[in-house]
Coordinates of C-alpha atoms in Angstrom, one line a residue:
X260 CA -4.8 8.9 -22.0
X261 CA -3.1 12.3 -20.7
X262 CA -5.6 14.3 -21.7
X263 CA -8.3 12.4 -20.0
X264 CA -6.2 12.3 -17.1
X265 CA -5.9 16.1 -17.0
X266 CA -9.8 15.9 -16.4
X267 CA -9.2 14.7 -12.8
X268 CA -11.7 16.8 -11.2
X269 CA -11.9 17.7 -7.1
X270 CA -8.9 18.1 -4.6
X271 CA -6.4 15.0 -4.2
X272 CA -5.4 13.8 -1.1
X273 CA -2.5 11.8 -0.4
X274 CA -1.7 9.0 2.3
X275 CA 1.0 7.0 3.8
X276 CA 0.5 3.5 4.9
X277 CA 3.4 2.3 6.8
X278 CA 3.7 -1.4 7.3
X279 CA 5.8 -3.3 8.6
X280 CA 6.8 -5.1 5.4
X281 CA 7.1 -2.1 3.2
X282 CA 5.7 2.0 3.2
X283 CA 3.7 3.4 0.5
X284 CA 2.5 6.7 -0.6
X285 CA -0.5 6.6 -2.4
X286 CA -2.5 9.6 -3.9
X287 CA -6.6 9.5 -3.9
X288 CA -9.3 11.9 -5.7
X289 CA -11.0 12.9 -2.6
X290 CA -14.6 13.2 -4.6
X291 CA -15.0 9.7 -6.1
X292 CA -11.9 7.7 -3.9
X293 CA -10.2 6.8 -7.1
X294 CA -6.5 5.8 -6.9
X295 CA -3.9 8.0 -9.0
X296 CA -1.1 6.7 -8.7
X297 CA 1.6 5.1 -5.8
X298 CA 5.0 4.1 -4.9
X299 CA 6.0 1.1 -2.7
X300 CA 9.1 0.3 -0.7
X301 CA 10.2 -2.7 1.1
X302 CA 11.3 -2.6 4.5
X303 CA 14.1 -4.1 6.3
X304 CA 13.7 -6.6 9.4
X305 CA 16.4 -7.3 11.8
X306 CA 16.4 -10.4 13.9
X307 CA 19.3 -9.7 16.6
X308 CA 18.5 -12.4 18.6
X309 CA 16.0 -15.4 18.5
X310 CA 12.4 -14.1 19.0
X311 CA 13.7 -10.1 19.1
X312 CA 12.4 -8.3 15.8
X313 CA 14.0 -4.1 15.0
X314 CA 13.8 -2.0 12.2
X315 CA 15.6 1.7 11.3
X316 CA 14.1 4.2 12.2
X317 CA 16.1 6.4 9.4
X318 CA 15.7 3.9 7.1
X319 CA 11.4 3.6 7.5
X320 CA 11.6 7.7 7.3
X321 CA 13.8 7.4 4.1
X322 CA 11.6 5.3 2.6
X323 CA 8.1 8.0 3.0
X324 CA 10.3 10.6 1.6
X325 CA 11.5 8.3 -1.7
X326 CA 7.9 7.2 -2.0
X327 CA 6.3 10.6 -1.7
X328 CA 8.7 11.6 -4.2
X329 CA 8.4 8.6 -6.5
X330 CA 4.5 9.3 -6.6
X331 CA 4.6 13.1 -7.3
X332 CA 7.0 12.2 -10.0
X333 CA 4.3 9.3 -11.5
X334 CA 1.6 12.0 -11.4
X335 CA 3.3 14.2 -13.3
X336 CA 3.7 11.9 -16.2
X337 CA 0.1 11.5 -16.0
X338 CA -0.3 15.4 -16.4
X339 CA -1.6 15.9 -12.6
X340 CA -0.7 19.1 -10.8
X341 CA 0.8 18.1 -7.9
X342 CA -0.7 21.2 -6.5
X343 CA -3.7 19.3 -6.0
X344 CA -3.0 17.6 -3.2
X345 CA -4.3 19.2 -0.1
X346 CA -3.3 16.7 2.6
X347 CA -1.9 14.1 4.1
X348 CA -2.9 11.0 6.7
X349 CA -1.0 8.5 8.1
X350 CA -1.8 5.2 8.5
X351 CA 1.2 3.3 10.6
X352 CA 2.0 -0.5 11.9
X353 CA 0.6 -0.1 15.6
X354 CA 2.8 -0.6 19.1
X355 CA 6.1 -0.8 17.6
X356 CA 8.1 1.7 19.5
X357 CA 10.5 4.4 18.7
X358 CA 12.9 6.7 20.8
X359 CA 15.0 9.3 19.8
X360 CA 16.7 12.3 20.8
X361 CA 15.2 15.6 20.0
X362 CA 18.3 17.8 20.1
X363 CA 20.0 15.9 17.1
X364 CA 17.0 14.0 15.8
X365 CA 18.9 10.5 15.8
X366 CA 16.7 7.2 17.0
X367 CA 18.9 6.1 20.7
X368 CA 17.9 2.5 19.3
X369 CA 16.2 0.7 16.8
X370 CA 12.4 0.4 16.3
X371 CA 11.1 -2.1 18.6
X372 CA 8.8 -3.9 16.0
X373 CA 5.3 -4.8 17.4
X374 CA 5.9 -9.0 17.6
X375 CA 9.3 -8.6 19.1
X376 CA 9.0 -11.0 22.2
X377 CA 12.0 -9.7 24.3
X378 CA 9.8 -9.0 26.8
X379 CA 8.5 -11.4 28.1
X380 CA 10.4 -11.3 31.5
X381 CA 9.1 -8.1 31.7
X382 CA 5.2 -8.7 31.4
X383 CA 6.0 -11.8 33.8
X384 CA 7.9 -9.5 36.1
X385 CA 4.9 -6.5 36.1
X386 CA 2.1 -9.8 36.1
X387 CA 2.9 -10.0 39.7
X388 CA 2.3 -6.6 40.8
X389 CA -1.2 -6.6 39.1
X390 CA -3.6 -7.3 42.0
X391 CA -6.1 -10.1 41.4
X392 CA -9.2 -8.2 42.2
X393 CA -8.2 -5.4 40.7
X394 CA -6.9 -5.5 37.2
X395 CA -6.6 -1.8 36.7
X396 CA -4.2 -1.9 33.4
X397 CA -7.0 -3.9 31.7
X398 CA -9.5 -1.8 33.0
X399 CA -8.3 1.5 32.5
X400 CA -6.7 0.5 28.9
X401 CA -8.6 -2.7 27.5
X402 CA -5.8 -4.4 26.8
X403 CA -4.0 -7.6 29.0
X404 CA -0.2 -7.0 30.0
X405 CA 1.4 -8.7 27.1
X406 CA 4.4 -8.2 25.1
X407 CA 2.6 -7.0 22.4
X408 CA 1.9 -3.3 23.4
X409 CA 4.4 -0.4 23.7
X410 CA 4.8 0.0 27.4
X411 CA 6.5 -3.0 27.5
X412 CA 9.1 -2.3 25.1
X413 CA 9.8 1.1 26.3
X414 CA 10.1 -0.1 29.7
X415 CA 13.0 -2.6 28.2
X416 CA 14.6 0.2 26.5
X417 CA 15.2 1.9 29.8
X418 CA 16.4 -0.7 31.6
X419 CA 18.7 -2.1 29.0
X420 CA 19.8 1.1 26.4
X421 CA 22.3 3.3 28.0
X422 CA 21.8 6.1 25.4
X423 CA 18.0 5.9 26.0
X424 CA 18.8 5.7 29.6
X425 CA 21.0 9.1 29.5
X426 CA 18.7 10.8 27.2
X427 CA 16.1 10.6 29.8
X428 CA 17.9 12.0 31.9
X429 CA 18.9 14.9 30.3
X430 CA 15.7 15.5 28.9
X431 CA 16.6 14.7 25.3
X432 CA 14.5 11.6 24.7
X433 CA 11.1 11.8 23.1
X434 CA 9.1 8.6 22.9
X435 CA 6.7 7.6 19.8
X436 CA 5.2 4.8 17.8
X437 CA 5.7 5.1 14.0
X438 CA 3.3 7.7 13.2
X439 CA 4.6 10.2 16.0
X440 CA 8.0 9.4 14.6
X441 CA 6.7 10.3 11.0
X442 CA 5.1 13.5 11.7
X443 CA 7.5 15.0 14.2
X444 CA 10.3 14.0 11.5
X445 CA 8.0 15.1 8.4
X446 CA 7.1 18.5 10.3
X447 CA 10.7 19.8 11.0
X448 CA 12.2 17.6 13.1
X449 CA 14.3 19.5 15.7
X450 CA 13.5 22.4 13.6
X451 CA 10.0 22.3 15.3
X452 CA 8.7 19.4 14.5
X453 CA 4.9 18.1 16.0
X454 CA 5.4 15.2 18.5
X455 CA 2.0 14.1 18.5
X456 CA 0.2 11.0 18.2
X457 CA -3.6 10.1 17.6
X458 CA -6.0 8.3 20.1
X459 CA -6.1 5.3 17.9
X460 CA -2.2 4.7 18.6
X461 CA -2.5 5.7 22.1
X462 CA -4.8 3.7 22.9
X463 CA -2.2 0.5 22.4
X464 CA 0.7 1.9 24.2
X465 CA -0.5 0.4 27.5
X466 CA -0.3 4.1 29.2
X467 CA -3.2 5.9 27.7
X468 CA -6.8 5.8 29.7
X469 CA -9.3 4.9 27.5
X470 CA -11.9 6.6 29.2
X471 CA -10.6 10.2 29.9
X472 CA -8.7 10.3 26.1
X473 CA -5.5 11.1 28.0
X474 CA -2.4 9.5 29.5
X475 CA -2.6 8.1 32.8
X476 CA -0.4 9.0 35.4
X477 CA -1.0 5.9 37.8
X478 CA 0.1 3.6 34.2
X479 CA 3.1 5.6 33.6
X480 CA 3.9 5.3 37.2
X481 CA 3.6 1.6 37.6
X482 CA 5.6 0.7 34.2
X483 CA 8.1 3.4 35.2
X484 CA 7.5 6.1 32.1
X485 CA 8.3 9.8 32.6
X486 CA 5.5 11.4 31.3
X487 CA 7.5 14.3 29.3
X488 CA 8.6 11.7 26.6
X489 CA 5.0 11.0 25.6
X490 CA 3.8 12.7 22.3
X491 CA 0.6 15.5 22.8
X492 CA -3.0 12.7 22.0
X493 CA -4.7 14.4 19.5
X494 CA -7.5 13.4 17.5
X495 CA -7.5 11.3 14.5
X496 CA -8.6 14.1 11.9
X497 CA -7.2 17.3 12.3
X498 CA -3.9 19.5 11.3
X499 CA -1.2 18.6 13.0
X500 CA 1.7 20.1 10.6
X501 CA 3.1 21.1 7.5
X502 CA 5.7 19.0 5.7
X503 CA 8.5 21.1 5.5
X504 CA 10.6 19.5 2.9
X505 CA 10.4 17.2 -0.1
X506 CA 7.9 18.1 -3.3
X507 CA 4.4 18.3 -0.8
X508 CA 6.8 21.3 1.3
X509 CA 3.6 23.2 2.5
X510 CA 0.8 20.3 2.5
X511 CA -0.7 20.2 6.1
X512 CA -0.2 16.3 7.9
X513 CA -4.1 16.0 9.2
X514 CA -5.1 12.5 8.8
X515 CA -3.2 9.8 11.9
X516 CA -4.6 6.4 12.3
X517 CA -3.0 3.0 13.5
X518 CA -3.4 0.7 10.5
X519 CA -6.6 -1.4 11.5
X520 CA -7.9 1.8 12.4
X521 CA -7.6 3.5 8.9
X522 CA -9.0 0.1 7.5
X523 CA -11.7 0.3 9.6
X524 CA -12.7 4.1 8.2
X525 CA -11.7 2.9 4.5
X526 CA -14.2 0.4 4.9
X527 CA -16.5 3.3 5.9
X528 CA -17.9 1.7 8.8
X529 CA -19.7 4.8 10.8
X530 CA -22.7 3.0 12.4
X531 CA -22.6 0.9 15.2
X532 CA -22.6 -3.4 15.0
X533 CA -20.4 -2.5 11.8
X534 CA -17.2 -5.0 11.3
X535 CA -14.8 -5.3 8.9
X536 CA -12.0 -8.1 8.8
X537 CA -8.2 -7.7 7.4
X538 CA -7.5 -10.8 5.8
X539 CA -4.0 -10.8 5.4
X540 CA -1.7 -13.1 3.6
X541 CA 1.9 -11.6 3.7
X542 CA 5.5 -13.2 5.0
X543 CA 4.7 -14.3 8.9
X544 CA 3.0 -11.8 10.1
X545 CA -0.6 -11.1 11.7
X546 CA -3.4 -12.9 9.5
X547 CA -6.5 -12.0 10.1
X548 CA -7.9 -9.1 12.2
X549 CA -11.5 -8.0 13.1
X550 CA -12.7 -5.0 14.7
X551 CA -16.1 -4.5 15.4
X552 CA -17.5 -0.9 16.3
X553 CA -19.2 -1.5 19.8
X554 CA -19.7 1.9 20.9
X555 CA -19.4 5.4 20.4
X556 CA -18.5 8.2 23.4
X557 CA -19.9 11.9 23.0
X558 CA -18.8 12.9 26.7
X559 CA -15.4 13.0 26.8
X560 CA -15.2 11.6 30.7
X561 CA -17.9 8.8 30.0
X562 CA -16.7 5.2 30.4
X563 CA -19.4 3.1 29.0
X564 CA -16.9 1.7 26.2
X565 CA -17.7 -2.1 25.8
X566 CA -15.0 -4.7 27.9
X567 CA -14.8 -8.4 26.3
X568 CA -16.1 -11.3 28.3
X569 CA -14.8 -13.8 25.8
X570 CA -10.9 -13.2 25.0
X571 CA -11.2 -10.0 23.5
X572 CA -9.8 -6.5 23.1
X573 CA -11.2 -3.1 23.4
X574 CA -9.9 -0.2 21.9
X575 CA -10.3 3.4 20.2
X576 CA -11.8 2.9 16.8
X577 CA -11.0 5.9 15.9
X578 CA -11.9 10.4 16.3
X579 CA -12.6 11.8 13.3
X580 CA -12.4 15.7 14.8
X581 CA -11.2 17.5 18.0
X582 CA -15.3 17.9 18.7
X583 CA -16.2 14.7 17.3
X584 CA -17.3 11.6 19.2
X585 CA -15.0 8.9 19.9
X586 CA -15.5 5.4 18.9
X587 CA -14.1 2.3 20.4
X588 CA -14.0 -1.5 19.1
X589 CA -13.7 -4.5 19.8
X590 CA -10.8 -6.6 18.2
X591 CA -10.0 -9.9 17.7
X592 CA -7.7 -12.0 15.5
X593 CA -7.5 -15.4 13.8
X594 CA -4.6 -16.8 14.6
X595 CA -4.0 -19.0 11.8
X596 CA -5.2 -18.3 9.0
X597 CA -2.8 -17.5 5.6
X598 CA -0.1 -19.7 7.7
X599 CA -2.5 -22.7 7.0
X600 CA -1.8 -21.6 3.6
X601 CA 1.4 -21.4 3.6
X602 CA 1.8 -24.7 5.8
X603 CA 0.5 -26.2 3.0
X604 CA 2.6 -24.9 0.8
X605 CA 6.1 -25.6 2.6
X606 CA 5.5 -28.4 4.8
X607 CA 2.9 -30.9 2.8
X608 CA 3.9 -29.7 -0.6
X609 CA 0.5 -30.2 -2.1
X610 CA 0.6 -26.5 -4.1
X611 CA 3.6 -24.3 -5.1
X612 CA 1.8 -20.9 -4.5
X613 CA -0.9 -19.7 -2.1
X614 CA -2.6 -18.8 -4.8
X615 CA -3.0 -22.2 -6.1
X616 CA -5.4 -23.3 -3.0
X617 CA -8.2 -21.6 -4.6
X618 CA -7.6 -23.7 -7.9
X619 CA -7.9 -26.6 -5.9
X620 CA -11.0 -26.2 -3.5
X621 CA -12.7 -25.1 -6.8
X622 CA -11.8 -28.8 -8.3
X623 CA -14.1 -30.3 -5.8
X624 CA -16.7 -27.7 -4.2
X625 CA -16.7 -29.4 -0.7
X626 CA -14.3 -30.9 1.9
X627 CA -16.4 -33.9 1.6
X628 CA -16.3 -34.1 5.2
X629 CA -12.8 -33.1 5.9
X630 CA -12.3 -30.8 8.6
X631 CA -8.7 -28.5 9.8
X632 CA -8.5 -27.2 12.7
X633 CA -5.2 -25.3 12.6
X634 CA -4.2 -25.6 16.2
X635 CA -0.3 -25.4 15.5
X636 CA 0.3 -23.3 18.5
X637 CA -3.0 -23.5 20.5
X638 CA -6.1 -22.1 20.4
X639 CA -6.8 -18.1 20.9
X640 CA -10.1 -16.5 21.6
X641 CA -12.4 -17.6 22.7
X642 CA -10.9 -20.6 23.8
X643 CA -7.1 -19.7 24.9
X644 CA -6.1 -23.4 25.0
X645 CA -2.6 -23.8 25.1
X646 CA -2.8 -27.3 25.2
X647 CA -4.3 -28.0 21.5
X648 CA -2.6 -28.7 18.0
X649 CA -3.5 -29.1 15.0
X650 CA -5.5 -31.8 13.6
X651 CA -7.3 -32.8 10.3
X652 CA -10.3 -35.3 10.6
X653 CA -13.0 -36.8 9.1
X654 CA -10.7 -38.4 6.5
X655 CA -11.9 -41.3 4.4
X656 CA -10.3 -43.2 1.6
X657 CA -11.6 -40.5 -1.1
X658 CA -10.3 -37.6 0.9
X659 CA -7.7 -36.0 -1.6
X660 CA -5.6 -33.2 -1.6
X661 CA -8.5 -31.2 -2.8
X662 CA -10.5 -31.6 -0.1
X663 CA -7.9 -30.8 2.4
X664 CA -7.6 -27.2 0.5
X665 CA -11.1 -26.9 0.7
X666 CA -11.0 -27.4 4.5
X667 CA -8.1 -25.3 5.2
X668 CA -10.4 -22.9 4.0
X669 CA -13.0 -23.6 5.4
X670 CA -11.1 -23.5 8.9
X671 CA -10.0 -19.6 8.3
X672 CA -13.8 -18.7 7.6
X673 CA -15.2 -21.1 10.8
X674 CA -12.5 -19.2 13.5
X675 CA -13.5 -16.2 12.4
X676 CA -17.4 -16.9 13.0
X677 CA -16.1 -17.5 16.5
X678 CA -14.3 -14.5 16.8
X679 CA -17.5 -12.9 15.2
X680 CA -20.2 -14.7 17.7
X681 CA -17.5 -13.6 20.8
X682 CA -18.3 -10.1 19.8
X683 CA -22.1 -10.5 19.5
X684 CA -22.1 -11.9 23.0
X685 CA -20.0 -9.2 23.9
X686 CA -22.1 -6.0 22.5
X687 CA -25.4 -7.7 21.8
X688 CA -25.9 -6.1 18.5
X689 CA -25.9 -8.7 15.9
X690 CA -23.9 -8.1 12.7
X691 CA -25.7 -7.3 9.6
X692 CA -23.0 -8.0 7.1
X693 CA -19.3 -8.6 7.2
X694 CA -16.8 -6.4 5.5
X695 CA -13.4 -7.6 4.5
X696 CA -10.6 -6.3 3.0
X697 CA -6.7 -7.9 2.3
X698 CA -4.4 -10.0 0.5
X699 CA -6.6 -13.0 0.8
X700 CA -9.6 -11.3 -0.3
X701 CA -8.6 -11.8 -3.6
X702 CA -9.7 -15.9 -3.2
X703 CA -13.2 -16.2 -4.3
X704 CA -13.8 -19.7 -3.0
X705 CA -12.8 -18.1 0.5
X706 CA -15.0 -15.0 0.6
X707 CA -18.5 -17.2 -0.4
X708 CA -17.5 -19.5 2.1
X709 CA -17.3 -16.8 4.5
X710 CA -20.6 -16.0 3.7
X711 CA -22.0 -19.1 3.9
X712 CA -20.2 -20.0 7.4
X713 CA -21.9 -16.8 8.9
X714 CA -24.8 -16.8 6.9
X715 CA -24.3 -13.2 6.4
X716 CA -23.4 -11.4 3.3
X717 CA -19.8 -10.9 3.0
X718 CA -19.2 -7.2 1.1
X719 CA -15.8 -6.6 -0.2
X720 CA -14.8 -3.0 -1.9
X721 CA -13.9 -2.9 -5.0
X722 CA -10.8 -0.7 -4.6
X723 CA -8.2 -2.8 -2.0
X724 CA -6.9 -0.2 -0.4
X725 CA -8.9 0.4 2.7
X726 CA -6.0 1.0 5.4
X727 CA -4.2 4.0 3.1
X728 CA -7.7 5.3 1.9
X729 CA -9.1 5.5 5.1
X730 CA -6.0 7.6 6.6
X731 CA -7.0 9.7 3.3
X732 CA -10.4 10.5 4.6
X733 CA -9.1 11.4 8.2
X734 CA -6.8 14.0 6.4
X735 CA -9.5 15.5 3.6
X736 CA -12.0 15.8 5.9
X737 CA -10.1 17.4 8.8
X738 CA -11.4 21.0 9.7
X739 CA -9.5 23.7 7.7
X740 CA -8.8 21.1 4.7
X741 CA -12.7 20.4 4.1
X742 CA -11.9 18.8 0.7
X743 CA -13.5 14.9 1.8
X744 CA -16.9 14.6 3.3
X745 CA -17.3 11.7 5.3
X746 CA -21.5 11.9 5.1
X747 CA -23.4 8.8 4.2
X748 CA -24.7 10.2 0.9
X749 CA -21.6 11.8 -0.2
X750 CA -19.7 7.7 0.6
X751 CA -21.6 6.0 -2.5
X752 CA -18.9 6.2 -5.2
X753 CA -17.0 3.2 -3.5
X754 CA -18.1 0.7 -5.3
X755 CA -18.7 -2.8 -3.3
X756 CA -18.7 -6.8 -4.6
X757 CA -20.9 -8.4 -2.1
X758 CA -21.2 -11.9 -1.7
X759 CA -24.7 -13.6 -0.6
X760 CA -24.8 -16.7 1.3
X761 CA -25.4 -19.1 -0.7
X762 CA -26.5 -22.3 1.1
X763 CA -29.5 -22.7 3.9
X764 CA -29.0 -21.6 7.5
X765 CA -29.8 -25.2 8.3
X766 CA -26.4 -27.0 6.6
X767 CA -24.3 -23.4 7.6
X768 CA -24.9 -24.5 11.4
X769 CA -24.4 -28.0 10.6
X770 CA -21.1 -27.3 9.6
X771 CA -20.2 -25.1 12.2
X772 CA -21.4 -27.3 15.1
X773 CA -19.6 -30.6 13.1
X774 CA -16.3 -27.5 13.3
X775 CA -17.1 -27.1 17.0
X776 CA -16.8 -31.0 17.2
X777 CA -13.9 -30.9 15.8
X778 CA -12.0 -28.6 18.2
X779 CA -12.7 -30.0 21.2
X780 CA -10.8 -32.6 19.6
X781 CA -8.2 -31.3 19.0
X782 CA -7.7 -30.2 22.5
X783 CA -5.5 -31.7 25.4
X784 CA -2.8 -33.3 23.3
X785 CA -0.1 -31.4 24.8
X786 CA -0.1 -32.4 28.8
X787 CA 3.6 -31.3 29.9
X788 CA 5.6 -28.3 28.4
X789 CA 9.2 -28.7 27.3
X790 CA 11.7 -25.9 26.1
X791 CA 10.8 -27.7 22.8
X792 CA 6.8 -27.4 22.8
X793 CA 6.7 -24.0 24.6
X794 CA 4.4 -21.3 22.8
X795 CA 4.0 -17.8 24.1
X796 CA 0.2 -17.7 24.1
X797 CA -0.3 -13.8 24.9
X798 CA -2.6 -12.4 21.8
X799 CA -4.0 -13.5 18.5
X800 CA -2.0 -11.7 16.7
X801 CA 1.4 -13.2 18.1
X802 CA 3.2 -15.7 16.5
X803 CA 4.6 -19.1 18.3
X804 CA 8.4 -18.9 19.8
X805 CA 10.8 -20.6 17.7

């Protein structure tokens, strides 16, 4: 086994995906995109208050520096050289917000994790100042004012940290989302470290112009942020550092993407009308993203990025060079779609683990009927009804716990056809295949009915890790490293499952309309809000207030 192993041949590249469950570091052979070897460590959540989610800073940089460590030391028992590895990317949980004071290199507060709904009072507060006619946040950023994105959340530390406060004014702070964090920390810290972000990361803060690629002064102005804090917007390939401590001391940092980013590149989608979709199934958190590349920008001041006329968002897919082209995206997010799983699971009791749902669709092969429509806290894109909840229908006396697995399903695979058909309106371009990647992925039964609810082939890789190996490619293939080429014909040793549809395009639309049917059912059941039915209906990706 060790000797084969010593037969590794090309340049290894290694990557670290920080989530907001756990980090990993995760070593790749940048000329086939094998995984070597990783390490994984779980991450803390704190929950101060109801609806406000933090994280340490210190504790989410201790854990890239054990993991880093932890994989070197794996390799070597498998007889690689450590010496081989010629980069780094980084591939971080987007939004969630960081400051910290550059003189001692402490965080002035916790990390401000990406769900944390504090804010609300806030985006109500800046809501009002928005003209009507002239929505110039969303149109200069993509994005609706919502809680979600970073502005927000800095604009809360200001007004409610003293030592964030003070640091500000004494030119101390610095300002960053996880990556710039990492790699101003990995690079030297206040021994010179890089504060720098990428455009995929900027491009959710809520203060970065989509269009020109840099920060906007009227957006800083109107949430109130001193420009100096912000990390310098580079690209999303390219050198940025050198670690300056651990066992990769010397390796240059020269891959940053925001997670769905990195996913996006893992997944190698580099042509236009490409998608991919994250299906996750992990804790409470997001379930199921979809970007879809809708454009890409080789003048630097052109604007002709795509804007979403059905719900959705529009941001940087990613830069792959200082002179390369920059892509954008649409986005858009099932709301429900492992919770239905897990609802399952902990409030009807009909299986013990999520993975037992796929067990039970197989038992019957249909929903014989039975349609979910997950509607726990209203309806997203493209509908954003606040008013619906959840319903099952089309019962009959045969209907059996089987069935209702089946549907559950089904429902994931049916909302995000709608997500998909909002972004074909959207661009115009329609999608040639889908490609998916996540925990959920795993579930056979859901993949073919994916396939057969979008009567497209559904192609899933056959290595998982799309979000770390994509921030991989970003760092091999950044100018001066070289080692990764990111060309078409050079892309064919990821190997791909693909799943064909596998009924007629007749009974896939019959199903979807008899979906349809059933969601405008389940709209309009909740007429009058109380303190006890109140959801926070900002973005797919947020979860209901508790």
């Amino acid at each position: 086994m060790a000797a084969s192993k010593k037969a590794v041949l090309g340049p290894l590249v290694g990557a670290v995906d920080q989530g907001t469950s756990s980090t990993r570091f995760l070593v790749f052979n940048s000329k086939t995109a094998e995984l070597l070897s990783h390490h994984q460590v779980e991450i803390k959540q704190e929950f101060p208050r109801e609806g406000w989610v933090e994280q340490d800073p210190k504790e989410i940089l201790h854990s890239v520096y054990e993991c880093i460590e932890k994989t070197c030391e794996k390799l070597g028992q498998l007889n690689i050289d450590i010496s081989n590895i010629k980069a780094i990317g980084v591939s971080n949980q987007r939004e969630t917000t960081v400051v910290w004071d550059k003189i001692t290199g402490e965080p002035l507060y916790n990390a401000v994790v990406w769900l944390d709904l504090r804010t609300q009072s806030t985006v109500e507060s800046l809501s009002k100042r928005i003209p009507g006619n002239n929505n110039f946040v969303k149109s200069k950023t993509g994005l609706p004012l919502s809680t979600y994105f970073s502005a927000v959340k800095l604009r809360w530390l200001l007004d409610n940290v003293r030592k964030v406060q003070k640091a500000v004014e004494e030119k101390r702070a610095l300002f960053g989302t996880i990556d710039s964090w990492l790699i101003w920390s990995l690079t030297g810290g206040v021994n010179g470290g890089v504060h720098c972000t990428d455009v995929t990361n900027a491009s959710r803060t809520m203060l970065f112009n989509i269009h020109s690629l840099e920060w906007d002064k009227q957006l800083c102005e109107f949430f109130g942020i001193p420009m100096e804090i912000l990390p310098n917007v580079r690209s999303s390939s390219e050198i940025y550092g050198l670690m300056k401590a651990g066992a990769l001391e010397g390796v240059p940092i020269s891959g940053c993407l925001g997670d769905q980013s990195a996913a996006l590149v893992g997944q190698m989608c580099f042509q236009i009308g490409q998608a991919k979709n994250t299906f996750i199934l992990k804790n409470w958190f997001i379930d199921c993203i979809i970007l879809y590349l809708c454009y890409f920008n080789f003048k630097k001041k052109c604007s002709h990025c795509v804007f979403s006329d059905h719900g959705l968002l529009t941001t940087v897919a990613y830069k792959l060079g200082r002179d390369k082209p920059v892509y954008y995206a649409l986005e858009g997010s099932v709301a429900i779609a492992g919770a239905v799983i897990r609802w399952l699971r902990d409030n009807l009791g009909i299986i013990k683990t999520s993975e037992e749902i796929e067990k039970l669709a197989k038992e019957v092969g249909t929903s014989y009927g039975c349609y979910f429509v997950p509607a726990f806290s209203g309806l997203y894109a493209p509908y954003w009804e606040p008013s619906a909840r959840g319903i099952i229908c089309g019962l009959t006396q045969f209907t059996n716990k089987c069935h209702i697995a089946f549907a559950a399903l089904e429902a994931v695979c049916f909302q995000t056809r709608e997500i998909l058909d909002a972004m074909n309106r959207d661009c115009g371009i329609p999608l040639s295949h889908l490609q998916v990647d996540g925990g959920m992925t795993s579930n056979k039964i859901l993949m073919q009915l994916q396939a057969d609810i979008l009567y497209i082939p559904v192609v899933k890789p056959s290595m998982p890790e799309t979000t770390a190996l994509g921030a991989a490619m970003a760092a091999g293939a950044a100018e001066g490293v070289g080692v990764w080429s990111l060309e078409p014909e050079d892309l064919s040793a990821v190997t791909m499952e693909r799943f064909e549809p596998q009924i007629n395009a007749e009974e896939s639309e019959i199903r979807y309309s008899t979906w349809k049917k059933a969601v405008m059912k389940s709209m309009g059941w909740v007429t009058t809000q109380s303190p006890e039915s109140e959801y926070i209906l900002l973005l797919p990706r947020l979860i209901p207030s508790t």
